[in-house]
Amino acid sequence: MDLCTREILGWHVLLGHPAELVLGAFQDAIRSAGAAPGILHSDQGSEYTSKRYTAIVEEQHIRISMSRRGSPGENGYQESFYSQFKLDLGSPERFDSLGELIAAIALHIHRYNHTRIHTKLKMPPAAYAERHRTKVETGIT
């Protein structure tokens, strides 16, 4: 999630929580954004503290930031999104196949980014991101 725009830029689906799961989402986010972020914030889950993950992120010259253990509020934006996402999506077991689950996730994220009005932004995250990019490109603040 981009903290400025609240846009979900990358996601990935795997069974379990290996480092490959977050690396897939990380690489997807870089492709979506067109650039690597300066800072990447997460909790201290084992996938984020793995040597493989930290090495790949640091190779991109990205500063790793992590919430303190047991402090989910320090990652509140992501925690809030994920909590609502799980409620909206429902139980993964309700899908007949992994493909159906992935399609439902893609649709939910698309709606979140492009349709759902974000309370703080007062518009969908993708619209806010476009507006922000235009302001940056034109020098209007």
JSON list of C-alpha atoms in Angstrom, two decimals:
[
{"chain": "A", "resi": 1, "resn": "MET", "atom": "CA", "xyz": [0.00, 0.00, 0.00]},
{"chain": "A", "resi": 2, "resn": "ASP", "atom": "CA", "xyz": [1.28, 3.43, -0.93]},
{"chain": "A", "resi": 3, "resn": "LEU", "atom": "CA", "xyz": [0.84, 5.50, 2.23]},
{"chain": "A", "resi": 4, "resn": "CYS", "atom": "CA", "xyz": [0.39, 8.75, 0.32]},
{"chain": "A", "resi": 5, "resn": "THR", "atom": "CA", "xyz": [-2.34, 7.53, -2.03]},
{"chain": "A", "resi": 6, "resn": "ARG", "atom": "CA", "xyz": [-3.59, 4.46, -0.08]},
{"chain": "A", "resi": 7, "resn": "GLU", "atom": "CA", "xyz": [-3.43, 2.59, -3.39]},
{"chain": "A", "resi": 8, "resn": "ILE", "atom": "CA", "xyz": [-2.73, -1.15, -3.31]},
{"chain": "A", "resi": 9, "resn": "LEU", "atom": "CA", "xyz": [0.19, -1.40, -5.73]},
{"chain": "A", "resi": 10, "resn": "GLY", "atom": "CA", "xyz": [1.22, -5.02, -5.37]},
{"chain": "A", "resi": 11, "resn": "TRP", "atom": "CA", "xyz": [-0.18, -8.31, -4.24]},
{"chain": "A", "resi": 12, "resn": "HIS", "atom": "CA", "xyz": [0.62, -11.98, -4.62]},
{"chain": "A", "resi": 13, "resn": "VAL", "atom": "CA", "xyz": [-1.08, -15.25, -3.66]},
{"chain": "A", "resi": 14, "resn": "LEU", "atom": "CA", "xyz": [0.68, -18.36, -2.36]},
{"chain": "A", "resi": 15, "resn": "LEU", "atom": "CA", "xyz": [-0.24, -21.06, 0.09]},
{"chain": "A", "resi": 16, "resn": "GLY", "atom": "CA", "xyz": [1.45, -20.24, 3.37]},
{"chain": "A", "resi": 17, "resn": "HIS", "atom": "CA", "xyz": [3.62, -17.24, 4.20]},
{"chain": "A", "resi": 18, "resn": "PRO", "atom": "CA", "xyz": [7.06, -17.85, 2.69]},
{"chain": "A", "resi": 19, "resn": "ALA", "atom": "CA", "xyz": [9.38, -15.01, 1.71]},
{"chain": "A", "resi": 20, "resn": "GLU", "atom": "CA", "xyz": [8.31, -15.62, -1.92]},
{"chain": "A", "resi": 21, "resn": "LEU", "atom": "CA", "xyz": [4.83, -14.36, -1.01]},
{"chain": "A", "resi": 22, "resn": "VAL", "atom": "CA", "xyz": [5.99, -10.90, 0.03]},
{"chain": "A", "resi": 23, "resn": "LEU", "atom": "CA", "xyz": [8.68, -10.80, -2.65]},
{"chain": "A", "resi": 24, "resn": "GLY", "atom": "CA", "xyz": [6.01, -11.41, -5.28]},
{"chain": "A", "resi": 25, "resn": "ALA", "atom": "CA", "xyz": [3.91, -8.55, -3.90]},
{"chain": "A", "resi": 26, "resn": "PHE", "atom": "CA", "xyz": [7.02, -6.34, -3.66]},
{"chain": "A", "resi": 27, "resn": "GLN", "atom": "CA", "xyz": [7.98, -6.98, -7.29]},
{"chain": "A", "resi": 28, "resn": "ASP", "atom": "CA", "xyz": [4.38, -6.44, -8.42]},
{"chain": "A", "resi": 29, "resn": "ALA", "atom": "CA", "xyz": [4.30, -3.10, -6.57]},
{"chain": "A", "resi": 30, "resn": "ILE", "atom": "CA", "xyz": [7.52, -1.92, -8.23]},
{"chain": "A", "resi": 31, "resn": "ARG", "atom": "CA", "xyz": [6.10, -2.84, -11.66]},
{"chain": "A", "resi": 32, "resn": "SER", "atom": "CA", "xyz": [2.84, -1.01, -10.88]},
{"chain": "A", "resi": 33, "resn": "ALA", "atom": "CA", "xyz": [4.54, 2.09, -9.51]},
{"chain": "A", "resi": 34, "resn": "GLY", "atom": "CA", "xyz": [7.27, 2.16, -12.14]},
{"chain": "A", "resi": 35, "resn": "ALA", "atom": "CA", "xyz": [9.89, 2.73, -9.44]},
{"chain": "A", "resi": 36, "resn": "ALA", "atom": "CA", "xyz": [11.06, 1.37, -6.13]},
{"chain": "A", "resi": 37, "resn": "PRO", "atom": "CA", "xyz": [10.01, 3.23, -2.98]},
{"chain": "A", "resi": 38, "resn": "GLY", "atom": "CA", "xyz": [12.51, 4.93, -0.70]},
{"chain": "A", "resi": 39, "resn": "ILE", "atom": "CA", "xyz": [11.13, 3.21, 2.40]},
{"chain": "A", "resi": 40, "resn": "LEU", "atom": "CA", "xyz": [9.32, -0.10, 2.77]},
{"chain": "A", "resi": 41, "resn": "HIS", "atom": "CA", "xyz": [7.39, -0.58, 6.01]},
{"chain": "A", "resi": 42, "resn": "SER", "atom": "CA", "xyz": [6.10, -3.87, 7.39]},
{"chain": "A", "resi": 43, "resn": "ASP", "atom": "CA", "xyz": [5.55, -5.80, 10.57]},
{"chain": "A", "resi": 44, "resn": "GLN", "atom": "CA", "xyz": [8.21, -8.22, 11.84]},
{"chain": "A", "resi": 45, "resn": "GLY", "atom": "CA", "xyz": [6.73, -11.37, 10.35]},
{"chain": "A", "resi": 46, "resn": "SER", "atom": "CA", "xyz": [9.24, -14.08, 9.45]},
{"chain": "A", "resi": 47, "resn": "GLU", "atom": "CA", "xyz": [8.73, -13.48, 5.72]},
{"chain": "A", "resi": 48, "resn": "TYR", "atom": "CA", "xyz": [9.79, -9.82, 6.15]},
{"chain": "A", "resi": 49, "resn": "THR", "atom": "CA", "xyz": [12.80, -10.61, 8.33]},
{"chain": "A", "resi": 50, "resn": "SER", "atom": "CA", "xyz": [14.10, -13.44, 6.13]},
{"chain": "A", "resi": 51, "resn": "LYS", "atom": "CA", "xyz": [17.61, -13.00, 4.75]},
{"chain": "A", "resi": 52, "resn": "ARG", "atom": "CA", "xyz": [16.36, -13.49, 1.19]},
{"chain": "A", "resi": 53, "resn": "TYR", "atom": "CA", "xyz": [13.71, -10.76, 1.46]},
{"chain": "A", "resi": 54, "resn": "THR", "atom": "CA", "xyz": [15.93, -8.22, 3.23]},
{"chain": "A", "resi": 55, "resn": "ALA", "atom": "CA", "xyz": [18.80, -8.81, 0.78]},
{"chain": "A", "resi": 56, "resn": "ILE", "atom": "CA", "xyz": [16.58, -8.26, -2.28]},
{"chain": "A", "resi": 57, "resn": "VAL", "atom": "CA", "xyz": [14.98, -5.13, -0.81]},
{"chain": "A", "resi": 58, "resn": "GLU", "atom": "CA", "xyz": [18.34, -3.68, 0.24]},
{"chain": "A", "resi": 59, "resn": "GLU", "atom": "CA", "xyz": [19.78, -4.40, -3.26]},
{"chain": "A", "resi": 60, "resn": "GLN", "atom": "CA", "xyz": [17.17, -1.93, -4.52]},
{"chain": "A", "resi": 61, "resn": "HIS", "atom": "CA", "xyz": [18.56, 0.69, -2.07]},
{"chain": "A", "resi": 62, "resn": "ILE", "atom": "CA", "xyz": [15.28, 0.73, -0.15]},
{"chain": "A", "resi": 63, "resn": "ARG", "atom": "CA", "xyz": [15.28, 1.49, 3.56]},
{"chain": "A", "resi": 64, "resn": "ILE", "atom": "CA", "xyz": [13.52, -1.22, 5.54]},
{"chain": "A", "resi": 65, "resn": "SER", "atom": "CA", "xyz": [11.24, 0.03, 8.31]},
{"chain": "A", "resi": 66, "resn": "MET", "atom": "CA", "xyz": [9.48, -2.34, 10.71]},
{"chain": "A", "resi": 67, "resn": "SER", "atom": "CA", "xyz": [6.90, -1.92, 13.41]},
{"chain": "A", "resi": 68, "resn": "ARG", "atom": "CA", "xyz": [7.92, -2.91, 16.89]},
{"chain": "A", "resi": 69, "resn": "ARG", "atom": "CA", "xyz": [6.90, -6.43, 17.84]},
{"chain": "A", "resi": 70, "resn": "GLY", "atom": "CA", "xyz": [3.35, -6.52, 19.16]},
{"chain": "A", "resi": 71, "resn": "SER", "atom": "CA", "xyz": [2.58, -2.99, 17.87]},
{"chain": "A", "resi": 72, "resn": "PRO", "atom": "CA", "xyz": [0.12, -3.42, 14.98]},
{"chain": "A", "resi": 73, "resn": "GLY", "atom": "CA", "xyz": [-0.90, 0.24, 15.30]},
{"chain": "A", "resi": 74, "resn": "GLU", "atom": "CA", "xyz": [2.48, 1.20, 13.83]},
{"chain": "A", "resi": 75, "resn": "ASN", "atom": "CA", "xyz": [1.33, -0.44, 10.60]},
{"chain": "A", "resi": 76, "resn": "GLY", "atom": "CA", "xyz": [-2.24, 0.78, 11.02]},
{"chain": "A", "resi": 77, "resn": "TYR", "atom": "CA", "xyz": [-2.99, 1.65, 7.40]},
{"chain": "A", "resi": 78, "resn": "GLN", "atom": "CA", "xyz": [-2.16, -1.85, 6.20]},
{"chain": "A", "resi": 79, "resn": "GLU", "atom": "CA", "xyz": [-3.77, -3.53, 9.21]},
{"chain": "A", "resi": 80, "resn": "SER", "atom": "CA", "xyz": [-6.98, -1.57, 8.64]},
{"chain": "A", "resi": 81, "resn": "PHE", "atom": "CA", "xyz": [-7.05, -2.41, 4.93]},
{"chain": "A", "resi": 82, "resn": "TYR", "atom": "CA", "xyz": [-6.39, -6.09, 5.53]},
{"chain": "A", "resi": 83, "resn": "SER", "atom": "CA", "xyz": [-9.00, -6.36, 8.26]},
{"chain": "A", "resi": 84, "resn": "GLN", "atom": "CA", "xyz": [-11.69, -4.91, 5.97]},
{"chain": "A", "resi": 85, "resn": "PHE", "atom": "CA", "xyz": [-10.40, -6.94, 3.02]},
{"chain": "A", "resi": 86, "resn": "LYS", "atom": "CA", "xyz": [-10.84, -10.20, 4.94]},
{"chain": "A", "resi": 87, "resn": "LEU", "atom": "CA", "xyz": [-14.39, -9.21, 5.93]},
{"chain": "A", "resi": 88, "resn": "ASP", "atom": "CA", "xyz": [-15.33, -8.23, 2.37]},
{"chain": "A", "resi": 89, "resn": "LEU", "atom": "CA", "xyz": [-13.78, -11.30, 0.74]},
{"chain": "A", "resi": 90, "resn": "GLY", "atom": "CA", "xyz": [-15.14, -13.82, 3.23]},
{"chain": "A", "resi": 91, "resn": "SER", "atom": "CA", "xyz": [-13.73, -17.26, 3.86]},
{"chain": "A", "resi": 92, "resn": "PRO", "atom": "CA", "xyz": [-11.23, -18.46, 1.24]},
{"chain": "A", "resi": 93, "resn": "GLU", "atom": "CA", "xyz": [-12.81, -21.92, 1.56]},
{"chain": "A", "resi": 94, "resn": "ARG", "atom": "CA", "xyz": [-15.96, -20.65, -0.16]},
{"chain": "A", "resi": 95, "resn": "PHE", "atom": "CA", "xyz": [-14.14, -20.63, -3.51]},
{"chain": "A", "resi": 96, "resn": "ASP", "atom": "CA", "xyz": [-14.06, -23.80, -5.62]},
{"chain": "A", "resi": 97, "resn": "SER", "atom": "CA", "xyz": [-10.52, -23.23, -6.86]},
{"chain": "A", "resi": 98, "resn": "LEU", "atom": "CA", "xyz": [-7.43, -21.14, -6.28]},
{"chain": "A", "resi": 99, "resn": "GLY", "atom": "CA", "xyz": [-8.15, -19.45, -9.62]},
{"chain": "A", "resi": 100, "resn": "GLU", "atom": "CA", "xyz": [-11.57, -18.30, -8.37]},
{"chain": "A", "resi": 101, "resn": "LEU", "atom": "CA", "xyz": [-10.00, -16.95, -5.18]},
{"chain": "A", "resi": 102, "resn": "ILE", "atom": "CA", "xyz": [-7.34, -15.06, -7.15]},
{"chain": "A", "resi": 103, "resn": "ALA", "atom": "CA", "xyz": [-10.00, -13.58, -9.47]},
{"chain": "A", "resi": 104, "resn": "ALA", "atom": "CA", "xyz": [-12.03, -12.43, -6.45]},
{"chain": "A", "resi": 105, "resn": "ILE", "atom": "CA", "xyz": [-8.96, -10.84, -4.87]},
{"chain": "A", "resi": 106, "resn": "ALA", "atom": "CA", "xyz": [-8.10, -9.04, -8.12]},
{"chain": "A", "resi": 107, "resn": "LEU", "atom": "CA", "xyz": [-11.65, -7.71, -8.43]},
{"chain": "A", "resi": 108, "resn": "HIS", "atom": "CA", "xyz": [-11.72, -6.57, -4.80]},
{"chain": "A", "resi": 109, "resn": "ILE", "atom": "CA", "xyz": [-8.40, -4.72, -5.12]},
{"chain": "A", "resi": 110, "resn": "HIS", "atom": "CA", "xyz": [-9.48, -3.13, -8.40]},
{"chain": "A", "resi": 111, "resn": "ARG", "atom": "CA", "xyz": [-12.70, -1.89, -6.77]},
{"chain": "A", "resi": 112, "resn": "TYR", "atom": "CA", "xyz": [-10.79, -0.66, -3.72]},
{"chain": "A", "resi": 113, "resn": "ASN", "atom": "CA", "xyz": [-8.34, 1.28, -5.89]},
{"chain": "A", "resi": 114, "resn": "HIS", "atom": "CA", "xyz": [-10.75, 2.60, -8.55]},
{"chain": "A", "resi": 115, "resn": "THR", "atom": "CA", "xyz": [-14.31, 2.69, -7.17]},
{"chain": "A", "resi": 116, "resn": "ARG", "atom": "CA", "xyz": [-14.49, 2.75, -3.38]},
{"chain": "A", "resi": 117, "resn": "ILE", "atom": "CA", "xyz": [-14.35, 6.23, -1.88]},
{"chain": "A", "resi": 118, "resn": "HIS", "atom": "CA", "xyz": [-11.60, 6.34, 0.72]},
{"chain": "A", "resi": 119, "resn": "THR", "atom": "CA", "xyz": [-12.83, 8.19, 3.80]},
{"chain": "A", "resi": 120, "resn": "LYS", "atom": "CA", "xyz": [-9.66, 10.23, 4.34]},
{"chain": "A", "resi": 121, "resn": "LEU", "atom": "CA", "xyz": [-9.02, 10.98, 0.64]},
{"chain": "A", "resi": 122, "resn": "LYS", "atom": "CA", "xyz": [-12.70, 11.60, -0.25]},
{"chain": "A", "resi": 123, "resn": "MET", "atom": "CA", "xyz": [-12.10, 9.79, -3.55]},
{"chain": "A", "resi": 124, "resn": "PRO", "atom": "CA", "xyz": [-10.81, 6.41, -4.75]},
{"chain": "A", "resi": 125, "resn": "PRO", "atom": "CA", "xyz": [-7.07, 5.87, -4.19]},
{"chain": "A", "resi": 126, "resn": "ALA", "atom": "CA", "xyz": [-6.29, 5.63, -7.94]},
{"chain": "A", "resi": 127, "resn": "ALA", "atom": "CA", "xyz": [-8.00, 8.98, -8.60]},
{"chain": "A", "resi": 128, "resn": "TYR", "atom": "CA", "xyz": [-6.07, 10.53, -5.72]},
{"chain": "A", "resi": 129, "resn": "ALA", "atom": "CA", "xyz": [-2.82, 9.04, -7.06]},
{"chain": "A", "resi": 130, "resn": "GLU", "atom": "CA", "xyz": [-3.46, 10.51, -10.51]},
{"chain": "A", "resi": 131, "resn": "ARG", "atom": "CA", "xyz": [-4.27, 13.90, -9.01]},
{"chain": "A", "resi": 132, "resn": "HIS", "atom": "CA", "xyz": [-1.12, 13.74, -6.89]},
{"chain": "A", "resi": 133, "resn": "ARG", "atom": "CA", "xyz": [1.04, 12.80, -9.92]},
{"chain": "A", "resi": 134, "resn": "THR", "atom": "CA", "xyz": [-0.41, 15.69, -11.92]},
{"chain": "A", "resi": 135, "resn": "LYS", "atom": "CA", "xyz": [0.38, 18.13, -9.11]},
{"chain": "A", "resi": 136, "resn": "VAL", "atom": "CA", "xyz": [3.94, 16.84, -8.83]},
{"chain": "A", "resi": 137, "resn": "GLU", "atom": "CA", "xyz": [4.49, 16.97, -12.61]},
{"chain": "A", "resi": 138, "resn": "THR", "atom": "CA", "xyz": [3.12, 20.51, -12.94]},
{"chain": "A", "resi": 139, "resn": "GLY", "atom": "CA", "xyz": [4.66, 21.82, -9.74]},
{"chain": "A", "resi": 140, "resn": "ILE", "atom": "CA", "xyz": [1.25, 22.72, -8.28]},
{"chain": "A", "resi": 141, "resn": "THR", "atom": "CA", "xyz": [0.98, 22.06, -4.56]}
]
